[in-house]
GROMACS .gro file of C-alpha atoms in nm:
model
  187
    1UNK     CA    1  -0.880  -2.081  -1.426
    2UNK     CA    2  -1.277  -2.097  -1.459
    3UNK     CA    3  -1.327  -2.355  -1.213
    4UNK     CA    4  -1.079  -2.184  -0.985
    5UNK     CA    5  -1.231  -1.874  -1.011
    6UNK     CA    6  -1.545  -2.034  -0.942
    7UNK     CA    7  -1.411  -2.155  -0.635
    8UNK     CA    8  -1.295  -1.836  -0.578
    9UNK     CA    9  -1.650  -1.651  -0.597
   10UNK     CA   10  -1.844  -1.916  -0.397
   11UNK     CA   11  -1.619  -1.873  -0.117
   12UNK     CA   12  -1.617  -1.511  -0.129
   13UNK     CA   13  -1.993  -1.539  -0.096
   14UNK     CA   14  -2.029  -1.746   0.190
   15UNK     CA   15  -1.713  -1.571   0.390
   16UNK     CA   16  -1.959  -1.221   0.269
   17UNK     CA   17  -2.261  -1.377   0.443
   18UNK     CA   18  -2.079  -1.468   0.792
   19UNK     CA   19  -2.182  -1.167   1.046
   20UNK     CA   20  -1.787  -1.184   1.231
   21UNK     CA   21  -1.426  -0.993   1.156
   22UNK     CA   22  -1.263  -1.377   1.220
   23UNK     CA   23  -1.389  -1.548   0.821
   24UNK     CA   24  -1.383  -1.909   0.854
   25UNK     CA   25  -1.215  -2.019   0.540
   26UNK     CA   26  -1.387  -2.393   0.527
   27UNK     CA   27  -1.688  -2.262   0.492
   28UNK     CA   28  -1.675  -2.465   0.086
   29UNK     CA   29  -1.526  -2.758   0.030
   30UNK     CA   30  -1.247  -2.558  -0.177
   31UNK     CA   31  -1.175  -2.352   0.168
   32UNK     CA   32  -1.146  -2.628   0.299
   33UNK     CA   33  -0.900  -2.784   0.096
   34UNK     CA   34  -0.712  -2.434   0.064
   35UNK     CA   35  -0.677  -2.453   0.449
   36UNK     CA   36  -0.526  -2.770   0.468
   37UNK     CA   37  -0.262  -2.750   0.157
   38UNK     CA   38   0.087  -2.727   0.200
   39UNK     CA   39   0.133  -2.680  -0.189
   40UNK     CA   40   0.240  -2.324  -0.272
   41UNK     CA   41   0.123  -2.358  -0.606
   42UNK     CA   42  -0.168  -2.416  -0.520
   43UNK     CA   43  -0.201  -2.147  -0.276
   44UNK     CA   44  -0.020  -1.900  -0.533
   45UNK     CA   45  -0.289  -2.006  -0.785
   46UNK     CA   46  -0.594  -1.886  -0.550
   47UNK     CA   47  -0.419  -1.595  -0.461
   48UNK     CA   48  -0.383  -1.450  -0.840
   49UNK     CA   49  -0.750  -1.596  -0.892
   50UNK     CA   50  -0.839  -1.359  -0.571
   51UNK     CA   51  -0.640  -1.085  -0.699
   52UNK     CA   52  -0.821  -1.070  -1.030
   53UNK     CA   53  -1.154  -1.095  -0.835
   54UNK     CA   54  -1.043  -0.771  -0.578
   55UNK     CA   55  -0.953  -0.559  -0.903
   56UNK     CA   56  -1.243  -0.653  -1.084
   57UNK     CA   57  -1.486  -0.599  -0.761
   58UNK     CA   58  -1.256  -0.295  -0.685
   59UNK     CA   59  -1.365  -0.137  -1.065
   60UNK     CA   60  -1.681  -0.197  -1.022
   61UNK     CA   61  -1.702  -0.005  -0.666
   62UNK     CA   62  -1.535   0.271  -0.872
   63UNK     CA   63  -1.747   0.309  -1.145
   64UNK     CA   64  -2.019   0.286  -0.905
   65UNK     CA   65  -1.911   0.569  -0.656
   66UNK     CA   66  -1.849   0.778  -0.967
   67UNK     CA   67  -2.185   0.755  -1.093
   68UNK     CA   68  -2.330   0.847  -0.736
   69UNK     CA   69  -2.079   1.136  -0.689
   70UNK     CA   70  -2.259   1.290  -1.030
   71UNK     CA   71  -2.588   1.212  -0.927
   72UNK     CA   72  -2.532   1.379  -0.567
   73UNK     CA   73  -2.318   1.678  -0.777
   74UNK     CA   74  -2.664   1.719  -0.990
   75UNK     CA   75  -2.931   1.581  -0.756
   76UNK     CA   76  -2.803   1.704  -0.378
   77UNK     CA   77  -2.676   1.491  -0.087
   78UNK     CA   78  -2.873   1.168  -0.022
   79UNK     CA   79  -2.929   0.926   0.280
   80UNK     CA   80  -2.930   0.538   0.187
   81UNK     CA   81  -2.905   0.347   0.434
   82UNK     CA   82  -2.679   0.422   0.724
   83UNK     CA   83  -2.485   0.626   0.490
   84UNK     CA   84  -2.546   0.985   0.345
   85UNK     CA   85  -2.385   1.038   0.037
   86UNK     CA   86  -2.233   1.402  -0.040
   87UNK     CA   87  -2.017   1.548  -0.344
   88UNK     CA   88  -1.683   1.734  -0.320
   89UNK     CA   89  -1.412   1.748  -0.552
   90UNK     CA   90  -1.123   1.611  -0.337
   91UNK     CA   91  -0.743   1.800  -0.400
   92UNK     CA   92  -0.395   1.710  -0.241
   93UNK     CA   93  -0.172   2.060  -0.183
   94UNK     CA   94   0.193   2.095  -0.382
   95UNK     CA   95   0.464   2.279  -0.333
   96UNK     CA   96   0.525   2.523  -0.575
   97UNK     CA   97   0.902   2.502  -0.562
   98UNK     CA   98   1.020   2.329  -0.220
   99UNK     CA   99   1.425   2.514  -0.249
  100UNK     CA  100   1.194   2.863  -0.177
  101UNK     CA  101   0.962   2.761   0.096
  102UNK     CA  102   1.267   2.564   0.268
  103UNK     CA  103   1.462   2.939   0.206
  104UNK     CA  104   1.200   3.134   0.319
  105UNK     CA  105   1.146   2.929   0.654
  106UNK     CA  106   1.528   2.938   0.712
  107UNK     CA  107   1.529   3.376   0.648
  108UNK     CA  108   1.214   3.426   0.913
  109UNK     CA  109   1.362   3.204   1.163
  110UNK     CA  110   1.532   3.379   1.456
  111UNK     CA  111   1.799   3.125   1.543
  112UNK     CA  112   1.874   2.731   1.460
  113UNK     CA  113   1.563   2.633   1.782
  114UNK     CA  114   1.322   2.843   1.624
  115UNK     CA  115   1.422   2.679   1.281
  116UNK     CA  116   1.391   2.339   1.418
  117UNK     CA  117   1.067   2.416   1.583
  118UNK     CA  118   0.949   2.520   1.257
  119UNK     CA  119   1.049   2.222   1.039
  120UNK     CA  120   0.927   1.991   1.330
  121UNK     CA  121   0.553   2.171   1.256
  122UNK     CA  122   0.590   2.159   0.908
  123UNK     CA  123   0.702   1.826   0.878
  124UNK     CA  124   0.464   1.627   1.131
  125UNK     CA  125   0.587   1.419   1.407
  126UNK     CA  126   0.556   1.112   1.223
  127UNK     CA  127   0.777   1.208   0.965
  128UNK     CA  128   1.029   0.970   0.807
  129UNK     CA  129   1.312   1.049   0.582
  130UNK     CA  130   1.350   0.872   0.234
  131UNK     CA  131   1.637   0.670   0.285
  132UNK     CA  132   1.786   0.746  -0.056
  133UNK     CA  133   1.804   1.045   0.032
  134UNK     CA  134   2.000   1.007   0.363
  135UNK     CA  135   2.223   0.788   0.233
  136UNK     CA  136   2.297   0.995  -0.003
  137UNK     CA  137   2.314   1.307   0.209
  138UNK     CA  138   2.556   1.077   0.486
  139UNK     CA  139   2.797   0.997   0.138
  140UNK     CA  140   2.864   1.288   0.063
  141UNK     CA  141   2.933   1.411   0.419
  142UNK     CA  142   3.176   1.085   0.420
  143UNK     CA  143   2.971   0.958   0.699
  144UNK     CA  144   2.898   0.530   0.710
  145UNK     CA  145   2.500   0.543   0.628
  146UNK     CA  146   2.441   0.234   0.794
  147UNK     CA  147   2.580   0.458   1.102
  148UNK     CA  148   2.345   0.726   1.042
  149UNK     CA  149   2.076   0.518   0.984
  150UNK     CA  150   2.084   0.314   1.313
  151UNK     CA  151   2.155   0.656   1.473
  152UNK     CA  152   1.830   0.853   1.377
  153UNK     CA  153   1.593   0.535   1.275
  154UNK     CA  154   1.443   0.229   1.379
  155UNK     CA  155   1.246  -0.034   1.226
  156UNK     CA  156   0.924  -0.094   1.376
  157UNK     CA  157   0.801  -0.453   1.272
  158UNK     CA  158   0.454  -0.514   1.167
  159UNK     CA  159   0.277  -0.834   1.350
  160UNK     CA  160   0.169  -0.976   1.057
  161UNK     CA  161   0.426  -1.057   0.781
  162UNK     CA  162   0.385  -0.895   0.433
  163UNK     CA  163   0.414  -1.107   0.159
  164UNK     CA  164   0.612  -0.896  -0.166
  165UNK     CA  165   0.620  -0.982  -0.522
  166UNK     CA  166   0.835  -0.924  -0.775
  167UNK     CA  167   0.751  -0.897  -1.152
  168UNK     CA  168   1.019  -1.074  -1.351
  169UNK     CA  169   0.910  -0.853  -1.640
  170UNK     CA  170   0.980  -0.551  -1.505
  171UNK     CA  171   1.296  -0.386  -1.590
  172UNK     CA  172   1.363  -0.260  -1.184
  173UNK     CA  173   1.330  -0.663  -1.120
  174UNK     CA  174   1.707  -0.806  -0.964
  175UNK     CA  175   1.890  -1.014  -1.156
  176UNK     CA  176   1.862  -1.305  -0.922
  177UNK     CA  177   1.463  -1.294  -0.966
  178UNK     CA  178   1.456  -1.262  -1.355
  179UNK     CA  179   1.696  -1.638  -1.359
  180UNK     CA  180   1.466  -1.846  -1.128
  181UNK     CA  181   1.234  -2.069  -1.320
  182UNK     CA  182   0.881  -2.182  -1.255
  183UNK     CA  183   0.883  -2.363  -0.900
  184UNK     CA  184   1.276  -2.258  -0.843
  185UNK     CA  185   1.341  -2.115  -0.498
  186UNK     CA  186   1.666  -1.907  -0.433
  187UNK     CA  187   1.931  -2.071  -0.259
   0.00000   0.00000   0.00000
C-alpha cells in the first residue's frame, strides 16, 4: 500500500496545484493509468488508499481548527488571509419531550387548517417523513405502504450516481453481502 499511497499523494498534489473546478486526473503517470483501467480492483484499491488519505487530511484540519478556535477564544477574532477567524461555541436545539410540544400545538390550534398551518411552519417545507415510520403508521391503518408511499412521495434522482458500501463485518450487513467472496459479484 506504500507505493499506492504514494501514488495517491503525488496526484493529490498536482490535482491541488491546478487553478480549475474540472481536475485533470493524468496529470501523473498513475492518473493516467487510473483513467484508463477497466480493473475494479484496481480502482477499488485507489479509492481505500484515497479514503485513508481524506480521513487522515480531514484529522488534521480538525485538530487544526481546534487549536485556532482556542487561540481566537483567548486571543480575539483574527484576519488571515481572506478569512477572519471568530470563536463561538456552536449548539443544535432538542426537544424536550416531542408527545408534549405535538399536544400542546394540537390544544392552541383553533380547527384542523390552523393545525396544519402550524405543523407546515414547524416542520419546514422541505420536510420528509422517515419511511419506517410511514410504513409503519400505513400497517397499522391496514393501508398497502407502497400505496401511501407513491401517494405522498417521490424520488428525486441525483445526476451523479452514488456509489454505497457495505461492511461485511457489520452485524446490519444482508446476508447476501456477508457470502460473496473476494472478486464475487451477485448474480
Amino acid at each position: 500500500m506504500n507505493n499506492n499511497l504514494d501514488n495517491i499523494l503525488s496526484l493529490t498534489k498536482e490535482i491541488s496545484y491546478q487553478e480549475t473546478d474540472d481536475f485533470d486526473i493524468t496529470v501523473t503517470e498513475y492518473g493516467e493509468k487510473l483513467s484508463k483501467t477497466n480493473d475494479i480492483e484496481s480502482l477499488w484499491i485507489a479509492r481505500n488508499t484515497s479514503s485513508t488519505v481524506k480521513n487522515v487530511s480531514s484529522n488534521i484540519k480538525t485538530f487544526n481548527d481546534q487549536n485556532i478556535a482556542r487561540n481566537i477564544d483567548k486571543n480575539g477574532p483574527i484576519r488571515l488571509g481572506d478569512e477572519v477567524f471568530v470563536f463561538n461555541k456552536s449548539y443544535s436545539w432538542k426537544v424536550h419531550n416531542l408527545r408534549k410540544l405535538l399536544e400542546w400545538l394540537i390544544a392552541k390550534s383553533d380547527d384542523n387548517d390552523q393545525l396544519i398551518d402550524s405543523l407546515l411552519s414547524i416542520l419546514g417545507t422541505t420536510f420528509v417523513p422517515k419511511l419506517k415510520g410511514l410504513d409503519a403508521f400505513s400497517k397499522f391503518k391496514n393501508i398497502n405502504p407502497e400505496m401511501i408511499r407513491d401517494t405522498f412521495l417521490y424520488k428525486e434522482w441525483k445526476e451523479k450516481a452514488e456509489l454505497k458500501s457495505i461492511n461485511t463485518n457489520s452485524l446490519s450487513a444482508p446476508k447476501w453481502a456477508k457470502e460473496l467472496n473476494h472478486k464475487e459479484r451477485k448474480r
